[in-house]
PDB file of C-alpha atoms in Angstrom:
ATOM      1  CA  UNK D   1     -11.635  -0.654   8.280  1.00  0.00           C
ATOM      2  CA  UNK D   2      -8.159   2.029   8.032  1.00  0.00           C
ATOM      3  CA  UNK D   3      -5.042   1.464  10.277  1.00  0.00           C
ATOM      4  CA  UNK D   4      -2.727   3.722  10.561  1.00  0.00           C
ATOM      5  CA  UNK D   5       0.779   3.052  10.340  1.00  0.00           C
ATOM      6  CA  UNK D   6       3.251   5.761  11.405  1.00  0.00           C
ATOM      7  CA  UNK D   7       6.435   5.847  10.427  1.00  0.00           C
ATOM      8  CA  UNK D   8       9.637   7.498  12.946  1.00  0.00           C
ATOM      9  CA  UNK D   9      13.107   8.808  13.698  1.00  0.00           C
ATOM     10  CA  UNK D  10      14.978  11.461  15.822  1.00  0.00           C
ATOM     11  CA  UNK D  11      16.158  14.126  14.440  1.00  0.00           C
ATOM     12  CA  UNK D  12      19.856  12.663  15.365  1.00  0.00           C
ATOM     13  CA  UNK D  13      18.996   9.435  13.029  1.00  0.00           C
ATOM     14  CA  UNK D  14      18.025  11.502  10.611  1.00  0.00           C
ATOM     15  CA  UNK D  15      21.358  13.756  10.608  1.00  0.00           C
ATOM     16  CA  UNK D  16      23.674  10.345  10.596  1.00  0.00           C
ATOM     17  CA  UNK D  17      24.129   9.670   6.584  1.00  0.00           C
ATOM     18  CA  UNK D  18      24.520   6.306   6.886  1.00  0.00           C
ATOM     19  CA  UNK D  19      21.586   5.269   9.608  1.00  0.00           C
ATOM     20  CA  UNK D  20      19.562   7.672   7.633  1.00  0.00           C
ATOM     21  CA  UNK D  21      20.409   5.509   4.929  1.00  0.00           C
ATOM     22  CA  UNK D  22      18.901   3.004   6.794  1.00  0.00           C
ATOM     23  CA  UNK D  23      15.857   4.136   7.630  1.00  0.00           C
ATOM     24  CA  UNK D  24      14.931   5.054   4.042  1.00  0.00           C
ATOM     25  CA  UNK D  25      15.860   1.284   3.262  1.00  0.00           C
ATOM     26  CA  UNK D  26      13.078   0.637   5.542  1.00  0.00           C
ATOM     27  CA  UNK D  27       9.987   2.245   4.472  1.00  0.00           C
ATOM     28  CA  UNK D  28      11.211   0.724   0.734  1.00  0.00           C
ATOM     29  CA  UNK D  29      10.737  -2.802   2.485  1.00  0.00           C
ATOM     30  CA  UNK D  30       8.389  -2.320   4.010  1.00  0.00           C
ATOM     31  CA  UNK D  31       6.616  -0.438   0.865  1.00  0.00           C
ATOM     32  CA  UNK D  32       7.757  -4.082  -1.356  1.00  0.00           C
ATOM     33  CA  UNK D  33       6.789  -6.515   1.704  1.00  0.00           C
ATOM     34  CA  UNK D  34       3.228  -4.627   0.971  1.00  0.00           C
ATOM     35  CA  UNK D  35       3.398  -5.092  -2.783  1.00  0.00           C
ATOM     36  CA  UNK D  36       4.580  -8.601  -2.273  1.00  0.00           C
ATOM     37  CA  UNK D  37       1.361  -9.342  -0.175  1.00  0.00           C
ATOM     38  CA  UNK D  38      -1.178  -7.946  -3.057  1.00  0.00           C
ATOM     39  CA  UNK D  39       0.196 -10.149  -5.972  1.00  0.00           C
ATOM     40  CA  UNK D  40       0.402 -13.213  -3.106  1.00  0.00           C
ATOM     41  CA  UNK D  41      -2.230 -12.735  -0.841  1.00  0.00           C
ATOM     42  CA  UNK D  42      -3.928 -15.981  -0.278  1.00  0.00           C
ATOM     43  CA  UNK D  43      -0.266 -16.887   0.286  1.00  0.00           C
ATOM     44  CA  UNK D  44      -0.051 -14.545   2.340  1.00  0.00           C
ATOM     45  CA  UNK D  45      -3.237 -15.263   3.917  1.00  0.00           C
ATOM     46  CA  UNK D  46      -2.527 -18.960   4.595  1.00  0.00           C
ATOM     47  CA  UNK D  47       1.219 -18.462   6.468  1.00  0.00           C
ATOM     48  CA  UNK D  48       0.739 -15.421   8.544  1.00  0.00           C
ATOM     49  CA  UNK D  49      -3.281 -15.182   9.911  1.00  0.00           C
ATOM     50  CA  UNK D  50      -3.884 -18.715   9.291  1.00  0.00           C
ATOM     51  CA  UNK D  51      -0.850 -20.704  10.363  1.00  0.00           C
ATOM     52  CA  UNK D  52       0.350 -17.900  12.655  1.00  0.00           C
ATOM     53  CA  UNK D  53      -1.577 -16.804  14.744  1.00  0.00           C
ATOM     54  CA  UNK D  54      -4.486 -19.148  13.627  1.00  0.00           C
ATOM     55  CA  UNK D  55      -6.948 -17.420  12.752  1.00  0.00           C
ATOM     56  CA  UNK D  56     -10.296 -19.365  11.170  1.00  0.00           C
ATOM     57  CA  UNK D  57      -9.818 -19.681   7.212  1.00  0.00           C
ATOM     58  CA  UNK D  58     -12.402 -18.031   6.018  1.00  0.00           C
ATOM     59  CA  UNK D  59     -12.352 -15.825   8.975  1.00  0.00           C
ATOM     60  CA  UNK D  60      -8.572 -14.827   7.940  1.00  0.00           C
ATOM     61  CA  UNK D  61      -9.713 -13.742   3.840  1.00  0.00           C
ATOM     62  CA  UNK D  62     -13.100 -11.624   4.959  1.00  0.00           C
ATOM     63  CA  UNK D  63     -11.166  -9.832   7.551  1.00  0.00           C
ATOM     64  CA  UNK D  64      -8.029  -9.438   4.691  1.00  0.00           C
ATOM     65  CA  UNK D  65     -10.486  -8.462   2.550  1.00  0.00           C
ATOM     66  CA  UNK D  66     -12.262  -5.519   4.783  1.00  0.00           C
ATOM     67  CA  UNK D  67      -7.994  -4.843   5.155  1.00  0.00           C
ATOM     68  CA  UNK D  68      -7.783  -3.579   1.640  1.00  0.00           C
ATOM     69  CA  UNK D  69      -4.185  -2.632   0.498  1.00  0.00           C
ATOM     70  CA  UNK D  70      -1.558  -1.325   1.666  1.00  0.00           C
ATOM     71  CA  UNK D  71      -1.098   2.833   1.008  1.00  0.00           C
ATOM     72  CA  UNK D  72       1.571   4.988   1.862  1.00  0.00           C
ATOM     73  CA  UNK D  73       1.119   8.356   2.669  1.00  0.00           C
ATOM     74  CA  UNK D  74       2.496  12.079   4.267  1.00  0.00           C
ATOM     75  CA  UNK D  75       0.808  12.717   7.322  1.00  0.00           C
ATOM     76  CA  UNK D  76      -2.571  14.543   6.164  1.00  0.00           C
ATOM     77  CA  UNK D  77      -4.258  17.048   8.526  1.00  0.00           C
ATOM     78  CA  UNK D  78      -6.493  14.775  10.490  1.00  0.00           C
ATOM     79  CA  UNK D  79      -3.325  12.324  11.574  1.00  0.00           C
ATOM     80  CA  UNK D  80      -1.331  15.732  12.575  1.00  0.00           C
ATOM     81  CA  UNK D  81      -4.882  16.675  14.069  1.00  0.00           C
ATOM     82  CA  UNK D  82      -5.055  13.334  16.233  1.00  0.00           C
ATOM     83  CA  UNK D  83      -1.805  12.832  17.024  1.00  0.00           C
ATOM     84  CA  UNK D  84      -2.066  16.642  18.957  1.00  0.00           C
ATOM     85  CA  UNK D  85      -5.256  15.988  20.912  1.00  0.00           C
ATOM     86  CA  UNK D  86      -3.734  12.759  21.684  1.00  0.00           C
ATOM     87  CA  UNK D  87      -0.711  14.214  23.014  1.00  0.00           C
ATOM     88  CA  UNK D  88      -2.276  16.418  25.232  1.00  0.00           C
ATOM     89  CA  UNK D  89      -4.288  13.621  26.879  1.00  0.00           C
ATOM     90  CA  UNK D  90      -0.444  12.407  27.688  1.00  0.00           C
ATOM     91  CA  UNK D  91       0.977  15.080  29.300  1.00  0.00           C
ATOM     92  CA  UNK D  92      -2.161  15.654  31.434  1.00  0.00           C
ATOM     93  CA  UNK D  93      -1.772  12.259  32.015  1.00  0.00           C
ATOM     94  CA  UNK D  94       1.796  12.395  33.001  1.00  0.00           C
ATOM     95  CA  UNK D  95       3.382   9.707  30.468  1.00  0.00           C
ATOM     96  CA  UNK D  96       4.371  12.163  27.886  1.00  0.00           C
ATOM     97  CA  UNK D  97       6.038  15.678  29.673  1.00  0.00           C
ATOM     98  CA  UNK D  98       5.162  19.478  29.842  1.00  0.00           C
ATOM     99  CA  UNK D  99       5.873  20.887  26.819  1.00  0.00           C
ATOM    100  CA  UNK D 100       6.091  18.083  23.884  1.00  0.00           C
ATOM    101  CA  UNK D 101       5.423  19.325  20.864  1.00  0.00           C
ATOM    102  CA  UNK D 102       3.886  16.441  18.357  1.00  0.00           C
ATOM    103  CA  UNK D 103       4.406  18.901  16.052  1.00  0.00           C
ATOM    104  CA  UNK D 104       8.280  17.778  15.916  1.00  0.00           C
ATOM    105  CA  UNK D 105       7.209  14.636  14.588  1.00  0.00           C
ATOM    106  CA  UNK D 106       5.935  15.525  11.336  1.00  0.00           C
ATOM    107  CA  UNK D 107       8.931  16.917   8.570  1.00  0.00           C
ATOM    108  CA  UNK D 108       7.711  18.132   5.883  1.00  0.00           C
ATOM    109  CA  UNK D 109      11.820  17.972   3.420  1.00  0.00           C
ATOM    110  CA  UNK D 110      11.855  14.216   5.407  1.00  0.00           C
ATOM    111  CA  UNK D 111       8.075  13.543   3.880  1.00  0.00           C
ATOM    112  CA  UNK D 112       8.693  14.830   1.185  1.00  0.00           C
ATOM    113  CA  UNK D 113      11.777  12.494  -0.076  1.00  0.00           C
ATOM    114  CA  UNK D 114      10.190   9.486   1.807  1.00  0.00           C
ATOM    115  CA  UNK D 115       7.775  10.627  -1.195  1.00  0.00           C
ATOM    116  CA  UNK D 116      11.033   9.439  -3.296  1.00  0.00           C
ATOM    117  CA  UNK D 117      11.733   6.909  -1.817  1.00  0.00           C
ATOM    118  CA  UNK D 118       8.066   5.218  -1.871  1.00  0.00           C
ATOM    119  CA  UNK D 119       7.920   5.936  -6.362  1.00  0.00           C
ATOM    120  CA  UNK D 120       9.735   3.049  -7.825  1.00  0.00           C
ATOM    121  CA  UNK D 121       7.564   0.704  -5.698  1.00  0.00           C
ATOM    122  CA  UNK D 122       4.823   2.499  -7.327  1.00  0.00           C
ATOM    123  CA  UNK D 123       3.412   4.198  -3.887  1.00  0.00           C
ATOM    124  CA  UNK D 124       2.145   7.380  -4.583  1.00  0.00           C
TER     125      UNK D 124
END
């Protein structure tokens, strides 16, 4: 099972040095949190899935096992194509404004900088 989490930030926030630093700090903390979860799987499953989500312990362990480790990576061409398809659908029903460009969500220079942030966390 693959679950995607796409992190978005406005151009205005990325142009503000203090906000940009805070965004990159958040990315770093998310990666480190994923590392902690992998290193402490039993504690995480018990505290989050069983105690907080009230799941059956056996089912919680199996769900965790199936989810696999977190992988932080650049947006793939498939993801970008999927975002384009979703955007077209949302524009067609009026949820997004006409002329919305999903390609504005992806900035290769930001992706490169985020990769540098993630490197210390052992992320490719």
